């Protein structure tokens, strides 16, 4: 009896202690949050935020890029939103977006580093770095990509050869329904792999396919609830199981792969004959050996290489998967592209970027795929480097800046049929017409580092596909434009028929 009472008391006490602890924690966080909330005068307006969570709960996680429309109506083209600890502003409309991305005193060139990113990349590499370190890494990467593009085997030829391999692989499907996802990923990835690692991988290489699956998985998981919560409560989420743990494990595996390739390069490295990005980087590291202030060190090597590998794979292949879908769903447009290919290139030549100027229709279709695909809807976030003003509002140092590319790409004032696939958007009297409100690669000093490469890849792969195949939905099936939200917006997995043309 007494014993039972004793244990009851102990349980009560434990429960009470837990409650006090929780209460204390909340009060503490509340106070911290309150001070965190102080804003400068003239800060952009925005919806009121909840303590701790900010506006986190007001965002719709299935379609984060579509859910804040009412705020724009209410607060205008520059409004504030808090996501966890990040004070952010969302910018809408071409003039303001341009102003922000190409800010004359370069005040908005940094990257905010979320807690998940901090754990994987810290501030290293090309995508997450800022300041002088970013400048050095970016300049070197651009120069090296250019050098290997102009080397013995030009990048253009590599893309042509790879597109040819991929066409042969797709031919094996004999017009039957197949899922093109990882074949396209593999082919696209091989281009950046040949530049960074000096090798390409066969489409049935199980180990490489595993890496491609990991990249696909992290793309999806980073926008998921697990990672979002980790970004707000890293010190708690660190200890909890969930998809964010899978995310970290995946990145570790990707990093390990890159580190191993680097180790192998070191073994047979010849500074006089750099074979690829890694060799060139090792040479740069040797140049600065022993100088502490240099940004050319092992960690930046790993992260920059990983950035090129990842950014060079996911984006272009996602765009190509959208392209096939749009072709199968718009047979009359597909026919016109094929007619142009037959007229300008024919059936025996390999497509090359030199053909592009003579193929306005095909070029317009590719642009329209990028406009509708809109794979990076809020651009890659930027961060204010030092206090500055935009449109009369004060943006303090550290504010995260999101530019709404969706609003640009679907602006009813700019596009005749904003929500329908229509290559005429990029045509005028049969000639290709550039459009200002088209910024899938962003603009400014931090514009996509791979834009030229990506544009060459998109053109050569796409024309190679349509030169040899007609894409159709599987018999008695309807294809859909359903998408998956991740770091990129990608079509949900689909099967398609590639019917040989001759
Ligand atoms: C269709 C394909 C692609 C699209 C739509 C795309 C889009 C973008 C966008 C919107 C940004 C952010 C720019 C900014 O902050 O203003 C970016 C950055 C970047 N992209 Fe791409 N990209 C594509 C292909 C590639 C390829 C093939 C590479 C490989 C070399 C690449 C490498 C990078 C890198 C390294 C950055 C970070 C640049 C920096 O922070 O300075 N991208 N990309
Ligand atoms: C971006 O623009 C689209 C289209 O106007 C809109 O539906 C969406 O809510 C906007 N998203 C943000 C984050 O502003």
XYZ file of C-alpha atoms and ligand atoms in Angstrom:
559
model
C 0.000 0.000 0.000
C 2.621 2.411 1.166
C 4.801 1.299 -1.699
C 2.038 1.959 -4.210
C 1.493 5.458 -2.760
C 5.190 6.075 -2.948
C 5.381 5.184 -6.620
C 2.274 7.241 -7.332
C 3.929 10.246 -5.689
C 7.093 9.628 -7.668
C 5.120 9.484 -10.895
C 3.267 12.688 -10.027
C 6.505 14.406 -9.148
C 8.131 13.276 -12.355
C 5.130 14.466 -14.353
C 5.165 17.786 -12.567
C 8.841 18.223 -13.177
C 8.381 17.501 -16.831
C 5.572 20.042 -16.993
C 7.625 22.694 -15.257
C 10.510 21.944 -17.555
C 8.341 22.281 -20.635
C 6.728 25.449 -19.350
C 10.117 26.918 -18.512
C 11.418 26.071 -21.943
C 8.481 27.744 -23.633
C 8.764 30.904 -21.535
C 12.449 31.055 -22.338
C 11.909 30.563 -26.080
C 9.127 33.133 -25.990
C 11.376 35.753 -24.476
C 14.165 34.995 -26.931
C 11.610 35.146 -29.695
C 10.316 38.504 -28.517
C 13.731 40.099 -28.753
C 14.340 38.352 -32.024
C 11.221 40.036 -33.286
C 12.372 43.617 -33.074
C 12.279 45.124 -36.543
C 13.786 48.303 -37.896
C 11.511 51.175 -38.834
C 10.262 50.942 -42.367
C 10.569 47.152 -42.533
C 8.345 45.708 -45.296
C 4.806 44.880 -44.112
C 3.610 41.308 -43.777
C 1.176 38.992 -42.034
C 1.431 38.844 -38.224
C 3.595 35.979 -37.116
C 3.149 33.339 -34.447
C 5.766 33.146 -31.731
C 8.422 30.494 -32.389
C 6.994 29.237 -35.629
C 6.760 32.558 -37.444
C 4.550 32.157 -40.470
C 5.547 28.521 -40.781
C 2.058 27.166 -40.093
C 0.473 29.525 -42.599
C 2.396 27.977 -45.483
C 0.899 25.062 -47.309
C 3.582 22.410 -47.444
C 2.288 20.629 -50.465
C 2.516 23.767 -52.586
C 4.653 26.318 -50.760
C 5.152 28.284 -53.963
C 1.420 28.699 -54.480
C 0.152 29.391 -51.001
C 0.895 33.028 -50.266
C -1.004 34.656 -53.081
C -3.386 36.467 -50.679
C -0.421 38.184 -48.983
C 0.733 39.754 -52.229
C -2.741 41.202 -52.744
C -2.800 42.548 -49.242
C 0.783 43.727 -48.671
C 2.148 44.386 -52.140
C 5.204 43.415 -54.172
C 7.594 43.378 -51.249
C 6.287 41.777 -48.093
C 7.842 40.133 -45.077
C 7.342 36.607 -43.869
C 9.120 34.774 -41.088
C 10.074 31.177 -41.498
C 11.460 29.886 -38.227
C 14.391 32.095 -37.305
C 14.696 33.548 -40.771
C 13.296 36.990 -41.398
C 12.501 36.900 -45.040
C 10.950 39.099 -47.674
C 9.228 37.923 -50.815
C 9.688 39.983 -53.947
C 7.178 39.974 -56.823
C 7.157 41.688 -60.232
C 9.894 42.200 -62.816
C 11.199 45.671 -61.873
C 11.643 44.826 -58.191
C 13.021 41.351 -58.856
C 15.601 42.818 -61.207
C 16.494 45.496 -58.692
C 17.026 42.928 -55.966
C 19.017 40.403 -58.011
C 21.273 42.996 -59.602
C 21.398 45.417 -56.685
C 23.933 48.073 -57.719
C 25.944 48.098 -54.497
C 25.898 44.293 -54.398
C 24.111 44.225 -51.060
C 22.029 41.115 -51.806
C 24.616 38.606 -52.968
C 25.009 36.323 -49.937
C 23.256 33.043 -49.222
C 21.292 32.297 -46.077
C 22.466 28.999 -44.609
C 19.628 26.929 -43.157
C 20.364 24.531 -40.326
C 20.245 21.458 -42.584
C 22.591 23.144 -45.071
C 24.881 24.236 -42.240
C 25.251 20.626 -41.188
C 26.203 19.395 -44.672
C 27.959 22.291 -46.390
C 28.666 24.824 -43.634
C 29.407 27.881 -45.786
C 31.624 26.038 -48.211
C 31.337 25.348 -51.917
C 29.721 27.349 -54.687
C 26.070 27.461 -53.721
C 26.205 28.154 -49.965
C 29.309 30.349 -49.740
C 29.286 34.142 -49.495
C 31.696 37.070 -49.623
C 35.305 36.804 -50.748
C 35.304 33.011 -50.419
C 32.341 32.749 -52.831
C 34.010 35.126 -55.296
C 37.166 33.017 -55.388
C 35.359 29.698 -55.672
C 33.018 30.952 -58.365
C 35.701 32.619 -60.451
C 37.823 29.474 -60.365
C 34.908 27.161 -61.230
C 33.818 29.331 -64.157
C 37.331 29.540 -65.527
C 37.897 25.809 -65.167
C 34.588 24.887 -66.812
C 35.495 27.189 -69.664
C 38.955 25.658 -70.022
C 37.608 22.136 -70.203
C 34.952 23.291 -72.608
C 37.632 24.535 -74.951
C 39.973 21.607 -74.381
C 40.712 18.670 -76.625
C 37.257 17.244 -76.491
C 34.848 20.118 -76.332
C 31.923 20.054 -73.975
C 29.663 20.261 -77.009
C 31.029 16.985 -78.385
C 30.621 15.306 -75.020
C 26.975 16.321 -74.928
C 26.444 15.078 -78.487
C 28.039 11.710 -77.727
C 26.076 11.308 -74.536
C 22.796 12.202 -76.244
C 23.624 9.591 -78.855
C 24.210 6.938 -76.155
C 20.934 7.842 -74.516
C 19.013 7.602 -77.794
C 20.461 4.117 -78.320
C 19.427 3.136 -74.822
C 15.888 4.412 -75.376
C 15.731 2.516 -78.677
C 16.020 -0.690 -76.661
C 12.574 0.033 -75.226
C 11.100 -0.572 -78.712
C 8.314 1.965 -78.271
C 6.942 0.233 -75.167
C 6.060 2.295 -72.066
C 9.070 3.011 -69.865
C 10.014 5.412 -67.091
C 12.682 7.744 -68.509
C 13.658 9.282 -65.168
C 16.967 7.686 -64.251
C 18.216 7.127 -67.801
C 17.899 10.864 -68.425
C 19.443 11.648 -65.027
C 22.362 9.402 -65.805
C 23.014 10.876 -69.247
C 22.780 14.471 -68.021
C 24.918 13.741 -64.972
C 27.599 12.191 -67.179
C 28.282 15.588 -68.746
C 29.154 17.307 -65.474
C 30.844 14.102 -64.230
C 33.169 14.068 -67.230
C 34.195 17.650 -66.437
C 34.519 17.294 -62.653
C 35.564 13.647 -62.171
C 36.998 12.945 -65.621
C 34.695 9.975 -66.213
C 31.195 9.020 -67.294
C 29.128 6.129 -65.970
C 27.266 3.422 -67.888
C 23.496 3.455 -67.507
C 23.534 0.002 -65.886
C 26.223 0.869 -63.334
C 24.333 -0.067 -60.155
C 26.578 1.999 -57.901
C 26.068 5.158 -59.922
C 22.321 4.569 -60.200
C 22.315 4.418 -56.399
C 23.931 7.880 -56.262
C 21.328 9.253 -58.673
C 18.567 7.878 -56.447
C 20.194 9.559 -53.437
C 20.233 12.897 -55.272
C 16.597 12.472 -56.179
C 15.753 11.622 -52.578
C 17.550 14.604 -51.009
C 15.905 16.916 -53.558
C 12.554 15.698 -52.319
C 13.359 15.526 -48.585
C 14.832 19.003 -48.185
C 11.395 20.551 -48.733
C 9.702 18.018 -46.440
C 8.405 18.524 -42.925
C 11.341 16.739 -41.264
C 13.912 19.130 -42.684
C 11.666 22.166 -42.204
C 11.330 21.336 -38.504
C 15.060 20.689 -38.244
C 15.641 24.167 -39.647
C 13.564 25.676 -36.842
C 14.522 23.396 -33.958
C 17.876 21.861 -34.903
C 18.997 21.134 -31.356
C 15.839 19.094 -30.698
C 15.341 17.493 -34.107
C 18.959 16.340 -34.068
C 17.954 13.679 -31.567
C 14.664 12.648 -33.141
C 14.233 10.040 -35.850
C 12.558 11.053 -39.104
C 13.093 11.807 -42.754
C 15.683 14.479 -41.919
C 17.972 11.732 -40.645
C 17.638 9.901 -43.974
C 18.432 13.222 -45.645
C 21.684 13.604 -43.674
C 22.690 9.989 -44.278
C 22.104 10.421 -48.037
C 24.245 13.555 -48.215
C 26.991 11.828 -46.243
C 27.017 9.046 -48.837
C 27.180 11.562 -51.686
C 29.998 13.387 -49.947
C 31.851 10.152 -49.337
C 31.627 9.321 -53.035
C 33.125 12.689 -53.977
C 35.857 12.368 -51.316
C 36.831 8.944 -52.655
C 37.096 10.257 -56.207
C 39.309 13.059 -54.890
C 41.546 10.589 -53.043
C 41.938 8.589 -56.250
C 42.856 11.737 -58.146
C 45.544 12.581 -55.607
C 47.140 9.184 -56.160
C 47.849 9.662 -59.854
C 47.881 13.438 -60.002
C 50.135 15.160 -62.522
C 50.126 18.947 -62.022
C 51.294 19.496 -65.591
C 48.317 17.737 -67.113
C 45.104 18.503 -65.283
C 42.444 16.079 -66.557
C 39.413 17.637 -64.953
C 38.022 20.071 -62.357
C 39.423 18.108 -59.417
C 42.957 18.026 -60.884
C 42.806 21.748 -61.609
C 41.583 22.398 -58.071
C 44.408 20.343 -56.547
C 46.836 22.499 -58.504
C 45.200 25.658 -57.163
C 45.437 24.240 -53.630
C 49.126 23.526 -54.105
C 49.655 27.113 -55.240
C 48.231 28.431 -51.969
C 49.612 25.728 -49.677
C 50.409 27.103 -46.224
C 48.489 30.344 -46.753
C 45.718 30.385 -44.155
C 43.597 33.025 -45.850
C 43.209 31.032 -49.051
C 39.791 29.554 -49.736
C 41.326 26.743 -51.785
C 41.359 23.953 -49.253
C 40.095 20.401 -49.001
C 36.636 21.266 -47.619
C 35.913 23.748 -50.374
C 37.165 21.224 -52.916
C 34.696 18.617 -51.679
C 31.772 21.049 -51.443
C 32.391 22.814 -54.762
C 32.681 19.473 -56.542
C 29.544 18.215 -54.828
C 27.711 21.415 -55.832
C 28.643 21.018 -59.486
C 27.684 17.337 -59.421
C 24.304 17.976 -57.798
C 23.302 21.257 -59.500
C 24.541 19.903 -62.822
C 22.385 16.795 -62.562
C 18.972 17.500 -61.020
C 17.991 20.703 -62.786
C 18.627 19.855 -66.419
C 17.209 16.341 -66.155
C 14.054 17.579 -64.418
C 13.565 20.087 -67.241
C 14.011 17.348 -69.852
C 11.440 15.172 -68.091
C 8.979 18.075 -68.278
C 9.846 18.468 -71.964
C 8.915 14.878 -72.826
C 5.632 15.222 -70.958
C 4.698 18.427 -72.753
C 5.550 16.867 -76.126
C 3.432 13.764 -75.529
C 0.563 15.966 -74.381
C 0.843 18.380 -77.321
C 1.282 16.188 -80.422
C 0.781 19.040 -82.911
C 3.606 21.040 -81.292
C 5.806 17.949 -81.265
C 5.188 17.501 -84.995
C 6.244 21.058 -85.732
C 9.495 20.565 -83.819
C 10.173 17.365 -85.729
C 9.476 19.097 -89.041
C 11.995 21.799 -88.137
C 14.585 19.200 -87.110
C 14.105 17.312 -90.375
C 14.465 20.497 -92.366
C 17.526 21.934 -90.606
C 19.427 18.897 -89.298
C 17.973 15.882 -91.056
C 18.150 12.326 -89.767
C 21.851 11.513 -90.085
C 23.596 14.501 -88.460
C 24.062 14.885 -84.700
C 22.267 18.026 -83.453
C 24.598 20.813 -82.317
C 24.127 24.233 -80.737
C 25.126 25.793 -84.073
C 21.720 24.641 -85.348
C 19.905 26.628 -82.689
C 19.920 29.947 -84.543
C 18.193 28.266 -87.471
C 15.575 26.569 -85.325
C 13.418 29.278 -83.748
C 10.466 26.968 -83.181
C 12.453 24.317 -81.293
C 14.198 27.032 -79.315
C 10.831 28.575 -78.410
C 9.490 25.182 -77.309
C 12.459 24.634 -74.982
C 11.952 28.089 -73.472
C 8.269 27.376 -73.030
C 9.095 24.095 -71.253
C 11.275 26.061 -68.844
C 8.597 28.711 -68.331
C 5.857 26.184 -67.584
C 8.130 23.717 -65.763
C 9.268 26.603 -63.556
C 11.456 24.157 -61.668
C 12.913 26.628 -59.121
C 9.779 28.645 -58.328
C 11.187 30.978 -55.679
C 14.731 31.130 -57.069
C 17.600 30.105 -54.791
C 17.346 32.285 -51.658
C 19.659 35.274 -51.288
C 20.648 37.097 -48.124
C 21.218 40.788 -47.454
C 24.953 41.300 -46.801
C 24.684 44.742 -45.196
C 21.747 47.027 -44.316
C 20.213 48.382 -47.463
C 16.995 49.746 -48.951
C 14.778 48.425 -51.707
C 11.735 50.316 -52.954
C 11.983 52.612 -49.954
C 11.889 49.752 -47.454
C 14.707 49.017 -45.099
C 16.213 45.531 -45.388
C 18.574 44.832 -42.503
C 21.657 42.655 -42.852
C 20.754 38.972 -42.646
C 17.278 39.257 -44.181
C 16.508 36.360 -46.500
C 15.298 37.475 -49.931
C 13.081 35.228 -52.041
C 12.228 36.298 -55.581
C 8.981 34.883 -56.916
C 9.887 33.562 -60.365
C 6.489 31.824 -60.598
C 4.734 35.174 -60.564
C 7.027 36.297 -63.368
C 6.604 33.165 -65.459
C 2.816 33.158 -65.046
C 2.175 36.909 -65.116
C -1.095 37.408 -67.040
C 0.119 40.850 -68.150
C 3.202 39.359 -69.805
C 2.003 36.121 -71.365
C -0.873 35.636 -73.799
C -1.897 32.316 -72.248
C -0.036 32.237 -68.925
C -1.295 28.823 -67.820
C -1.236 26.996 -71.155
C 1.748 25.516 -72.985
C 2.204 27.824 -75.958
C 5.547 28.260 -77.787
C 4.141 31.367 -79.516
C 5.096 33.190 -76.315
C 8.660 33.152 -77.609
C 7.963 33.767 -81.303
C 7.340 36.836 -83.414
C 6.846 36.554 -87.181
C 8.414 33.117 -87.087
C 11.542 34.421 -85.363
C 12.670 33.631 -81.844
C 11.782 36.404 -79.407
C 13.595 36.896 -76.112
C 11.349 37.726 -73.177
C 12.351 39.848 -70.208
C 9.963 38.096 -67.850
C 11.758 34.800 -68.319
C 14.402 34.193 -65.666
C 14.711 30.449 -64.941
C 18.471 30.838 -64.396
C 18.063 34.075 -62.427
C 20.231 37.128 -63.191
C 22.986 39.216 -61.671
C 26.395 38.326 -60.312
C 25.028 35.140 -58.745
C 23.190 33.966 -61.853
C 23.270 30.188 -62.439
C 26.877 29.236 -62.956
C 25.921 26.481 -65.386
C 23.518 28.449 -67.587
C 25.523 28.090 -70.803
C 26.130 24.413 -70.164
C 22.490 23.792 -69.254
C 21.240 25.562 -72.379
C 23.540 23.506 -74.590
C 22.444 20.314 -72.819
C 18.751 21.128 -73.122
C 19.026 21.919 -76.821
C 21.148 18.939 -77.849
C 19.349 16.335 -75.729
C 15.892 17.592 -76.672
C 16.548 17.747 -80.427
C 18.286 14.351 -80.312
C 15.172 12.861 -78.694
C 12.738 14.308 -81.215
C 15.018 13.572 -84.155
C 14.666 9.876 -83.436
C 11.393 9.402 -81.539
C 7.817 10.500 -81.232
C 6.705 10.590 -77.605
C 3.234 9.286 -76.803
C 1.235 8.405 -73.712
C 0.988 4.636 -73.096
C -2.114 3.129 -74.766
C -5.335 3.982 -72.913
C -3.522 6.197 -70.445
C -3.618 9.905 -69.867
C -0.463 11.697 -68.837
C -0.763 14.348 -66.148
C 1.148 17.457 -65.153
C 1.035 16.541 -61.455
C 4.189 17.704 -59.749
C 6.293 16.874 -56.740
C 7.537 19.701 -54.551
C 11.147 19.490 -53.490
C 14.178 21.649 -53.995
C 12.903 21.603 -57.556
C 9.382 21.197 -58.900
C 9.471 17.949 -60.860
C 6.837 15.868 -62.631
C 5.599 12.898 -60.618
C 7.020 9.652 -61.903
C 5.527 8.678 -65.273
C 5.832 6.119 -68.054
C 5.924 7.159 -71.686
C 6.349 5.538 -75.141
C 9.252 6.595 -77.351
C 8.099 5.432 -80.774
C 11.017 5.269 -83.249
C 10.449 7.613 -86.199
C 12.116 5.545 -88.901
C 17.820 23.861 -66.504
C 18.871 23.848 -65.756
C 19.214 24.817 -64.641
C 18.442 25.765 -64.008
C 16.974 26.106 -64.276
C 19.283 26.399 -63.012
C 18.878 27.442 -62.176
C 19.670 28.053 -61.232
C 19.255 29.141 -60.375
C 17.875 29.814 -60.401
C 20.298 29.464 -59.563
C 20.331 30.547 -58.470
C 20.876 31.854 -59.014
C 20.778 33.011 -58.054
O 20.997 32.859 -56.846
O 20.463 34.118 -58.498
C 21.383 28.560 -59.902
C 22.622 28.553 -59.284
C 23.622 27.649 -59.592
N 23.635 26.720 -60.610
Fe 22.120 26.359 -61.904
N 20.526 25.837 -63.049
C 20.534 24.869 -64.035
C 21.600 24.082 -64.421
C 22.837 24.085 -63.848
C 23.953 23.284 -64.285
C 23.977 22.327 -65.475
C 24.983 23.540 -63.436
C 26.355 22.910 -63.509
C 27.450 23.535 -63.722
C 24.511 24.521 -62.463
C 25.261 25.034 -61.417
C 24.836 26.038 -60.562
C 25.648 26.552 -59.461
C 27.022 26.058 -59.049
C 24.872 27.560 -58.848
C 25.273 28.429 -57.656
C 25.870 29.710 -58.156
C 26.215 30.686 -57.056
O 25.666 30.603 -55.964
O 27.080 31.548 -57.298
N 23.213 24.837 -62.753
N 20.985 27.717 -60.931
C 4.293 33.563 -56.317
O 3.489 33.907 -57.393
C 2.423 33.006 -57.663
C 1.766 33.445 -58.953
O 1.363 34.782 -58.886
C 1.475 33.021 -56.477
O 0.398 32.140 -56.708
C 2.258 32.594 -55.245
O 1.432 32.677 -54.114
C 3.482 33.471 -55.048
N 4.302 32.897 -53.994
C 4.961 33.630 -53.123
C 5.773 32.882 -52.133
O 4.922 34.832 -53.134
